[in-house]
Tab-separated table of C-alpha atoms and ligand atoms in Angstrom:
chain	number	residue	atom	x	y	z
A	126	UNK	CA	0.000	0.000	0.000
A	127	UNK	CA	1.587	3.262	-1.000
A	128	UNK	CA	1.398	6.410	1.036
A	129	UNK	CA	0.835	9.946	-0.133
A	130	UNK	CA	0.640	13.343	1.603
A	131	UNK	CA	-2.153	15.876	1.846
A	132	UNK	CA	-2.131	19.368	3.402
A	133	UNK	CA	-3.826	19.318	6.816
A	134	UNK	CA	-6.473	21.948	5.983
A	135	UNK	CA	-7.224	20.183	2.707
A	136	UNK	CA	-7.863	16.961	4.621
A	137	UNK	CA	-10.085	18.809	7.122
A	138	UNK	CA	-12.113	20.278	4.286
A	139	UNK	CA	-12.436	16.920	2.495
A	140	UNK	CA	-13.584	15.201	5.702
A	141	UNK	CA	-16.033	18.022	6.406
A	142	UNK	CA	-17.646	17.415	3.026
A	143	UNK	CA	-17.749	13.670	3.737
A	144	UNK	CA	-19.579	14.175	7.043
A	145	UNK	CA	-21.945	16.778	5.570
A	146	UNK	CA	-22.849	14.512	2.687
A	147	UNK	CA	-23.577	11.655	5.074
A	148	UNK	CA	-26.125	13.316	7.278
A	149	UNK	CA	-24.450	15.523	9.865
A	150	UNK	CA	-25.147	19.180	10.574
A	151	UNK	CA	-22.552	21.717	9.454
A	152	UNK	CA	-21.435	22.225	13.082
A	153	UNK	CA	-20.908	18.494	13.670
A	154	UNK	CA	-19.140	18.043	10.330
A	155	UNK	CA	-16.761	20.883	11.195
A	156	UNK	CA	-15.870	19.471	14.628
A	157	UNK	CA	-15.570	15.807	13.597
A	158	UNK	CA	-13.560	16.614	10.466
A	159	UNK	CA	-10.911	18.539	12.408
A	160	UNK	CA	-10.836	15.876	15.101
A	161	UNK	CA	-10.384	13.022	12.609
A	162	UNK	CA	-7.815	14.927	10.523
A	163	UNK	CA	-5.841	15.752	13.689
A	164	UNK	CA	-5.702	12.064	14.627
A	165	UNK	CA	-4.545	11.190	11.101
A	166	UNK	CA	-1.916	13.964	11.202
A	167	UNK	CA	-0.553	12.771	14.563
A	168	UNK	CA	-0.379	9.124	13.502
A	169	UNK	CA	-3.225	8.010	15.793
A	170	UNK	CA	-3.800	5.304	13.213
A	171	UNK	CA	-6.755	3.524	14.780
A	172	UNK	CA	-8.704	6.793	15.200
A	173	UNK	CA	-8.000	8.792	12.042
A	174	UNK	CA	-9.350	8.151	8.554
A	175	UNK	CA	-9.542	4.450	9.499
A	176	UNK	CA	-12.720	5.386	11.434
A	177	UNK	CA	-14.613	6.929	8.495
A	178	UNK	CA	-16.412	3.746	7.323
A	179	UNK	CA	-17.563	3.238	10.931
A	180	UNK	CA	-18.789	6.836	11.217
A	181	UNK	CA	-20.711	6.503	7.968
A	182	UNK	CA	-22.288	3.146	8.767
A	183	UNK	CA	-23.312	4.323	12.242
A	184	UNK	CA	-24.872	7.473	10.739
A	185	UNK	CA	-26.665	5.452	8.050
A	186	UNK	CA	-28.019	3.011	10.647
A	187	UNK	CA	-29.913	5.800	12.434
A	188	UNK	CA	-28.186	4.829	15.701
A	189	UNK	CA	-26.679	8.301	16.161
A	190	UNK	CA	-28.172	11.699	15.356
A	191	UNK	CA	-25.639	13.592	13.259
A	192	UNK	CA	-27.823	16.701	13.482
A	193	UNK	CA	-28.278	16.664	17.269
A	194	UNK	CA	-28.186	20.029	19.031
A	195	UNK	CA	-26.348	19.646	22.363
A	196	UNK	CA	-28.117	21.171	25.390
A	197	UNK	CA	-25.834	22.835	27.939
A	198	UNK	CA	-26.915	22.900	31.614
A	199	UNK	CA	-25.378	25.103	34.316
A	200	UNK	CA	-25.696	22.691	37.270
A	201	UNK	CA	-23.465	24.148	39.988
A	202	UNK	CA	-20.481	26.520	40.360
A	203	UNK	CA	-18.104	23.785	39.213
A	204	UNK	CA	-20.439	21.543	37.238
A	205	UNK	CA	-21.496	21.850	33.607
A	206	UNK	CA	-23.645	19.103	32.113
A	207	UNK	CA	-24.300	18.625	28.418
A	208	UNK	CA	-26.980	16.407	26.930
A	209	UNK	CA	-25.549	15.523	23.542
A	210	UNK	CA	-29.027	14.514	22.320
A	211	UNK	CA	-27.803	11.160	20.984
A	212	UNK	CA	-25.207	13.000	18.923
A	213	UNK	CA	-21.418	12.962	19.038
A	214	UNK	CA	-19.483	13.918	22.170
A	215	UNK	CA	-17.112	16.389	20.508
A	216	UNK	CA	-19.786	18.912	19.385
A	217	UNK	CA	-21.224	18.637	22.904
A	218	UNK	CA	-17.813	19.511	24.361
A	219	UNK	CA	-17.576	22.434	21.950
A	220	UNK	CA	-21.043	23.649	22.958
A	221	UNK	CA	-20.267	23.595	26.694
A	222	UNK	CA	-16.670	24.786	26.478
A	223	UNK	CA	-17.372	28.509	27.014
A	224	UNK	CA	-19.312	27.938	30.226
A	225	UNK	CA	-16.756	25.381	31.453
A	226	UNK	CA	-13.911	27.869	30.943
A	227	UNK	CA	-15.814	30.622	32.786
A	228	UNK	CA	-16.242	28.277	35.741
A	229	UNK	CA	-12.630	27.084	35.693
A	230	UNK	CA	-11.333	30.656	35.687
A	231	UNK	CA	-13.746	31.615	38.466
A	232	UNK	CA	-13.432	28.586	40.743
A	233	UNK	CA	-10.061	27.129	39.847
A	234	UNK	CA	-11.710	23.829	38.910
A	235	UNK	CA	-14.784	22.686	37.003
A	236	UNK	CA	-16.025	19.631	35.187
A	237	UNK	CA	-18.129	18.882	32.171
A	238	UNK	CA	-20.373	15.832	32.275
A	239	UNK	CA	-21.486	14.835	28.786
A	240	UNK	CA	-24.240	12.230	28.480
A	241	UNK	CA	-26.348	10.687	25.732
A	242	UNK	CA	-23.257	10.917	23.515
A	243	UNK	CA	-21.190	8.868	21.060
A	244	UNK	CA	-17.366	8.995	21.134
A	245	UNK	CA	-15.584	7.193	18.313
A	246	UNK	CA	-12.297	9.063	18.355
A	247	UNK	CA	-8.965	9.523	20.082
A	248	UNK	CA	-9.346	11.262	23.431
A	249	UNK	CA	-6.242	13.475	23.439
A	250	UNK	CA	-7.874	16.182	21.234
A	251	UNK	CA	-10.396	16.685	24.062
A	252	UNK	CA	-7.683	17.659	26.597
A	253	UNK	CA	-4.606	19.008	24.797
A	254	UNK	CA	-6.219	22.408	23.968
A	255	UNK	CA	-6.857	23.077	27.687
A	256	UNK	CA	-3.173	22.522	28.521
A	257	UNK	CA	-2.264	24.978	25.758
A	258	UNK	CA	-4.196	27.551	27.825
A	259	UNK	CA	-2.180	26.725	30.958
A	260	UNK	CA	-4.788	24.364	32.426
A	261	UNK	CA	-4.623	20.750	33.566
A	262	UNK	CA	-7.256	18.485	32.033
A	263	UNK	CA	-8.378	14.917	32.516
A	264	UNK	CA	-10.919	13.175	30.275
A	265	UNK	CA	-12.554	9.775	30.544
A	266	UNK	CA	-14.952	8.082	28.156
A	267	UNK	CA	-16.526	4.644	28.255
A	268	UNK	CA	-17.108	2.616	25.105
A	269	UNK	CA	-18.777	-0.729	24.301
A	270	UNK	CA	-18.651	-3.918	26.373
A	271	UNK	CA	-15.704	-5.861	24.982
A	272	UNK	CA	-13.357	-6.111	27.983
A	273	UNK	CA	-13.557	-8.853	30.625
A	274	UNK	CA	-13.047	-7.464	34.147
A	275	UNK	CA	-10.110	-8.975	36.062
A	276	UNK	CA	-10.983	-12.506	37.149
A	277	UNK	CA	-14.266	-12.377	35.218
A	278	UNK	CA	-15.712	-14.553	32.459
A	279	UNK	CA	-17.648	-12.224	30.194
A	280	UNK	CA	-17.085	-8.807	28.609
A	281	UNK	CA	-18.503	-5.967	30.684
A	282	UNK	CA	-16.283	-2.880	30.485
A	283	UNK	CA	-15.470	-0.824	27.433
A	284	UNK	CA	-11.926	-0.127	26.283
A	285	UNK	CA	-12.463	3.035	28.354
A	286	UNK	CA	-9.621	5.473	27.634
A	287	UNK	CA	-8.199	8.059	30.016
A	288	UNK	CA	-6.408	11.127	28.704
A	289	UNK	CA	-4.473	13.698	30.712
A	290	UNK	CA	-2.839	16.952	29.651
A	291	UNK	CA	-0.583	19.301	31.614
A	292	UNK	CA	1.193	22.496	30.526
A	293	UNK	CA	4.971	22.173	30.337
A	294	UNK	CA	7.305	25.182	30.269
A	295	UNK	CA	9.027	25.669	26.942
A	296	UNK	CA	7.429	22.593	25.370
A	297	UNK	CA	4.220	21.222	23.978
A	298	UNK	CA	1.924	20.012	26.764
A	299	UNK	CA	2.632	16.679	28.391
A	300	UNK	CA	-0.241	14.461	27.234
A	301	UNK	CA	-1.067	10.819	27.610
A	302	UNK	CA	-4.047	9.044	26.115
A	303	UNK	CA	-4.485	5.356	26.818
A	304	UNK	CA	-7.134	2.692	26.636
A	305	UNK	CA	-7.559	0.784	29.906
A	306	UNK	CA	-7.747	-2.424	27.863
A	307	UNK	CA	-4.487	-4.159	26.944
A	308	UNK	CA	-5.031	-2.822	23.399
A	309	UNK	CA	-7.599	-0.510	21.807
A	310	UNK	CA	-10.358	-2.272	19.880
A	311	UNK	CA	-9.395	-0.281	16.771
A	312	UNK	CA	-5.857	-1.641	16.954
A	313	UNK	CA	-7.212	-5.207	17.154
A	314	UNK	CA	-9.137	-4.526	13.931
A	315	UNK	CA	-5.980	-3.190	12.271
A	316	UNK	CA	-3.931	-6.183	13.472
A	317	UNK	CA	-6.583	-8.565	12.089
A	318	UNK	CA	-6.593	-6.745	8.736
A	319	UNK	CA	-2.804	-6.964	8.539
A	320	UNK	CA	-2.728	-10.633	9.583
A	321	UNK	CA	-0.631	-9.879	12.675
A	322	UNK	CA	-0.396	-11.846	15.917
A	323	UNK	CA	-0.904	-10.025	19.214
A	324	UNK	CA	1.290	-10.352	22.316
A	325	UNK	CA	0.161	-12.746	25.052
A	326	UNK	CA	-2.395	-11.484	27.544
A	327	UNK	CA	-4.348	-9.160	25.271
A	328	UNK	CA	-7.495	-11.160	24.662
A	329	UNK	CA	-9.552	-14.316	24.775
A	330	UNK	CA	-11.557	-16.198	22.134
A	331	UNK	CA	-15.281	-16.967	22.138
A	332	UNK	CA	-14.652	-19.884	24.554
A	333	UNK	CA	-12.808	-17.626	26.990
A	334	UNK	CA	-9.466	-19.190	26.110
A	335	UNK	CA	-6.385	-16.966	25.759
A	336	UNK	CA	-5.632	-16.159	22.132
A	337	UNK	CA	-3.091	-14.100	20.227
A	338	UNK	CA	-5.238	-14.119	17.079
A	339	UNK	CA	-6.957	-10.716	16.685
A	340	UNK	CA	-9.670	-12.199	14.464
A	341	UNK	CA	-10.642	-14.675	17.174
A	342	UNK	CA	-10.964	-11.758	19.604
A	343	UNK	CA	-13.239	-9.953	17.142
A	344	UNK	CA	-15.284	-13.097	16.389
A	345	UNK	CA	-17.072	-13.317	19.718
A	346	UNK	CA	-13.963	-13.110	21.913
A	347	UNK	CA	-13.011	-10.249	24.190
A	348	UNK	CA	-10.142	-8.075	25.377
A	349	UNK	CA	-8.453	-8.071	28.779
A	350	UNK	CA	-7.710	-4.979	30.864
A	351	UNK	CA	-4.094	-3.786	30.877
A	352	UNK	CA	-2.177	-4.668	34.027
A	353	UNK	CA	-4.683	-7.200	35.401
A	354	UNK	CA	-6.758	-5.994	38.354
A	355	UNK	CA	-5.097	-2.555	38.282
A	356	UNK	CA	-6.255	-1.688	34.761
A	357	UNK	CA	-9.586	-3.298	35.585
A	358	UNK	CA	-10.036	-0.928	38.542
A	359	UNK	CA	-9.255	2.069	36.323
A	360	UNK	CA	-11.755	0.830	33.754
A	361	UNK	CA	-14.359	0.494	36.499
A	362	UNK	CA	-13.615	4.077	37.544
A	363	UNK	CA	-14.130	5.235	33.950
A	364	UNK	CA	-17.534	3.510	33.871
A	365	UNK	CA	-18.528	5.304	37.074
A	366	UNK	CA	-17.254	8.753	36.106
A	367	UNK	CA	-18.078	8.761	32.386
A	368	UNK	CA	-21.450	7.025	32.704
A	369	UNK	CA	-22.888	6.946	36.250
A	370	UNK	CA	-21.817	10.502	37.093
A	371	UNK	CA	-22.839	11.984	33.754
A	372	UNK	CA	-26.135	10.114	33.348
A	373	UNK	CA	-24.835	8.190	30.329
A	374	UNK	CA	-25.045	4.468	29.626
A	375	UNK	CA	-22.590	1.972	31.043
A	376	UNK	CA	-20.722	0.151	28.272
A	377	UNK	CA	-22.873	-2.963	28.835
A	378	UNK	CA	-26.211	-1.141	28.940
A	379	UNK	CA	-26.986	-0.042	25.418
A	380	UNK	CA	-28.338	-2.429	22.822
A	381	UNK	CA	-27.414	-1.553	19.273
A	382	UNK	CA	-28.552	-4.881	17.805
A	383	UNK	CA	-31.634	-3.220	16.272
A	384	UNK	CA	-29.404	-0.908	14.235
A	385	UNK	CA	-27.315	-2.955	11.798
A	386	UNK	CA	-24.185	-0.967	11.004
A	387	UNK	CA	-24.157	0.840	14.368
A	388	UNK	CA	-20.553	1.210	15.525
A	389	UNK	CA	-20.438	4.092	17.989
A	390	UNK	CA	-20.721	3.495	21.743
A	391	UNK	CA	-23.741	5.405	23.184
A	392	UNK	CA	-22.300	6.360	26.556
A	393	UNK	CA	-20.872	9.471	28.263
A	394	UNK	CA	-17.721	11.451	28.877
A	395	UNK	CA	-16.339	13.354	31.856
A	396	UNK	CA	-13.795	16.159	31.557
A	397	UNK	CA	-12.223	17.756	34.634
A	398	UNK	CA	-10.288	20.996	34.149
A	399	UNK	CA	-8.086	22.659	36.787
A	400	UNK	CA	-6.460	26.087	36.727
A	401	UNK	CA	-3.167	25.489	38.564
A	402	UNK	CA	-2.550	29.234	38.833
A	403	UNK	CA	-5.375	29.409	41.376
A	404	UNK	CA	-3.610	27.012	43.735
A	405	UNK	CA	-0.859	27.512	46.287
A	406	UNK	CA	1.923	25.744	44.367
A	407	UNK	CA	4.652	27.425	42.384
A	408	UNK	CA	4.451	27.657	38.588
A	409	UNK	CA	2.894	24.375	37.575
A	410	UNK	CA	4.290	24.323	34.031
A	411	UNK	CA	7.800	24.781	35.468
A	412	UNK	CA	7.152	21.918	37.884
A	413	UNK	CA	6.006	19.713	34.992
A	414	UNK	CA	9.242	20.485	33.220
A	415	UNK	CA	11.273	19.690	36.354
A	416	UNK	CA	9.561	16.308	36.589
A	417	UNK	CA	10.080	15.539	32.899
A	418	UNK	CA	13.788	16.406	33.174
A	419	UNK	CA	14.063	14.115	36.202
A	420	UNK	CA	12.400	11.348	34.192
A	421	UNK	CA	14.865	11.897	31.358
A	422	UNK	CA	17.752	11.813	33.845
A	423	UNK	CA	16.333	8.572	35.217
A	424	UNK	CA	16.540	7.097	31.732
A	425	UNK	CA	13.030	7.630	30.310
A	426	UNK	CA	13.909	9.346	27.058
A	427	UNK	CA	10.512	8.986	25.395
A	428	UNK	CA	7.604	10.795	27.031
A	429	UNK	CA	3.923	10.200	26.294
A	430	UNK	CA	2.926	12.453	23.408
A	431	UNK	CA	6.450	12.593	21.922
A	432	UNK	CA	5.615	10.280	19.034
A	433	UNK	CA	2.479	12.243	18.148
A	434	UNK	CA	4.244	15.600	18.288
A	435	UNK	CA	7.012	14.222	16.082
A	436	UNK	CA	4.454	13.013	13.527
A	437	UNK	CA	2.695	16.372	13.743
A	438	UNK	CA	5.911	18.283	13.075
A	439	UNK	CA	6.612	16.050	10.094
A	440	UNK	CA	3.058	16.573	8.781
A	441	UNK	CA	3.480	20.327	9.113
A	442	UNK	CA	6.551	20.095	6.855
A	443	UNK	CA	5.445	17.447	4.371
A	444	UNK	CA	1.667	17.169	4.681
A	445	UNK	CA	-0.398	14.540	6.467
A	446	UNK	CA	0.532	10.958	5.607
A	447	UNK	CA	-2.366	8.964	4.214
A	448	UNK	CA	-2.700	5.740	2.307
A	449	UNK	CA	-3.425	6.415	-1.397
A	450	UNK	CA	-6.412	4.065	-1.385
A	451	UNK	CA	-7.870	5.797	1.681
A	452	UNK	CA	-7.535	9.199	0.027
A	453	UNK	CA	-9.202	7.896	-3.132
A	454	UNK	CA	-11.970	6.402	-0.954
A	455	UNK	CA	-12.595	9.768	0.754
A	456	UNK	CA	-12.657	11.617	-2.563
A	457	UNK	CA	-15.040	8.990	-3.953
A	458	UNK	CA	-17.426	9.611	-1.076
A	459	UNK	CA	-17.981	13.235	-2.089
A	460	UNK	CA	-17.869	12.970	-5.877
B	216	NDP	P1	-1.003	3.534	23.128
B	216	NDP	O1	-0.800	2.334	23.949
B	216	NDP	O2	-0.497	3.538	21.746
B	216	NDP	O3	-0.372	4.810	23.842
B	216	NDP	C1	-0.821	5.181	25.125
B	216	NDP	C2	-0.054	6.393	25.623
B	216	NDP	O4	1.256	5.986	25.988
B	216	NDP	C3	0.110	7.501	24.586
B	216	NDP	O5	0.007	8.727	25.231
B	216	NDP	C4	1.520	7.244	24.054
B	216	NDP	O6	2.162	8.415	23.561
B	216	NDP	C5	2.234	6.738	25.283
B	216	NDP	N1	3.319	5.834	24.987
B	216	NDP	C6	3.327	4.819	24.101
B	216	NDP	N2	4.514	4.178	24.143
B	216	NDP	C7	5.264	4.811	25.066
B	216	NDP	C8	6.571	4.618	25.576
B	216	NDP	N3	7.348	3.643	25.130
B	216	NDP	N4	7.027	5.467	26.514
B	216	NDP	C9	6.247	6.462	26.989
B	216	NDP	N5	4.988	6.692	26.558
B	216	NDP	C10	4.502	5.865	25.611
B	216	NDP	O7	-2.583	3.932	23.088
B	216	NDP	P2	-3.823	2.967	23.229
B	216	NDP	O8	-3.628	1.859	22.270
B	216	NDP	O9	-4.081	2.642	24.634
B	216	NDP	O10	-4.991	3.924	22.685
B	216	NDP	C11	-5.017	4.305	21.331
B	216	NDP	C12	-6.086	5.321	21.069
B	216	NDP	O11	-7.373	4.701	21.110
B	216	NDP	C13	-6.154	6.479	22.054
B	216	NDP	O12	-6.111	7.688	21.320
B	216	NDP	C14	-7.519	6.334	22.716
B	216	NDP	O13	-8.148	7.540	23.076
B	216	NDP	C15	-8.295	5.623	21.630
B	216	NDP	N6	-9.460	4.943	22.188
B	216	NDP	C16	-10.676	5.535	22.045
B	216	NDP	C17	-11.804	4.956	22.604
B	216	NDP	C18	-13.127	5.613	22.547
B	216	NDP	O14	-14.069	5.095	23.120
B	216	NDP	N7	-13.271	6.755	21.894
B	216	NDP	C19	-11.722	3.667	23.299
B	216	NDP	C20	-10.362	3.161	23.405
B	216	NDP	C21	-9.281	3.768	22.846
B	216	NDP	P3	2.129	8.759	21.978
B	216	NDP	O15	0.741	9.253	21.719
B	216	NDP	O16	3.180	9.786	21.790
B	216	NDP	O17	2.430	7.471	21.263
B	217	PYC	O1	-10.429	1.588	19.774
B	217	PYC	O2	-11.330	0.690	21.562
B	217	PYC	C1	-11.367	1.461	20.610
B	217	PYC	C2	-12.558	2.311	20.437
B	217	PYC	C3	-13.799	2.126	20.952
B	217	PYC	C4	-14.581	3.187	20.528
B	217	PYC	C5	-13.805	3.991	19.758
B	217	PYC	N1	-12.557	3.449	19.730
């Protein structure tokens, strides 16, 4: 498969036309296109253009409302809720962002609880922009039941990612974004497509037996949490914060079987934002940098986010890397 390059804004505009043509509002198309193009640019392979067929089939199935108008609720001094109206989570975040920022600046901390929402993307784009404004942000989203809790027998949790962003003096923000499963579901799909074998301990087959075959995981099998009971506890926390606290569905609660082609988890998302300047500590971004330097001195040369930022810098120079067939597919969708 040969790779080509496309200018970032050109990719955003192409994706925007794809979403518009497939039933989203202009506002949703704008937000999802930039989100998906950013993931492609940063080499978040399982959550860039790879996701477009899933977005389109979920829209066509009627499972998600691409024209939903998010409803923002001012619940308490530090609490913003957004009902995404069975639409995507990112436009809901966009809709509530202004009020959230007002509350963060006023109180030093605030959260946004998004419910009735679908998140089919990488999570880092939801937090990195806050760190660029000097804030600390933590986001959690639950997905679809495909992860067996530690010691359990059947899938219950989603792949439930957690993403964290902190400002760092003189550098891009320090950001991590990780599924609480041993591997993201999207990466299992990619491994299956490429005929790859997974490491031990990632998943089980339909009989609950350990397997390294990604296709057997997809064919009625399940994933395992990362780090045994520790990852399982984090995944449980994500269910509670992203679903119970927001009013969204747990990963095991929604039933999409009546919507053939549905792909997007109908759950919730929680975002907590802190203004470190309102606290008693010294300059937080300087402290982040001190910690990172200590990590480097201790031998950890590669920090979370480094690979993405490197890919981003390369894309800024050369254009966003994309498979030629994928680009032709996108162009075909709008012609
Ligand atoms: P990875 O395991 O690839 O990476 C997790 C984090 O660890 C990243 O921040 C990464 O930085 C960092 N990292 C990777 N390797 C190293 C290393 N050697 N040293 C230090 N840091 C490292 O991600 P996952 O497979 O867990 O998740 C992939 C994506 O899937 C995420 O974007 C996630 O949000 C998404 N996802 C979305 C879901 C949804 O419901 N919307 C559900 C599950 C997953 P870097 O980025 O620089 O590589
Ligand atoms: O890769 O696990 C995943 C995933 C689930 C929902 C969106 N991405």
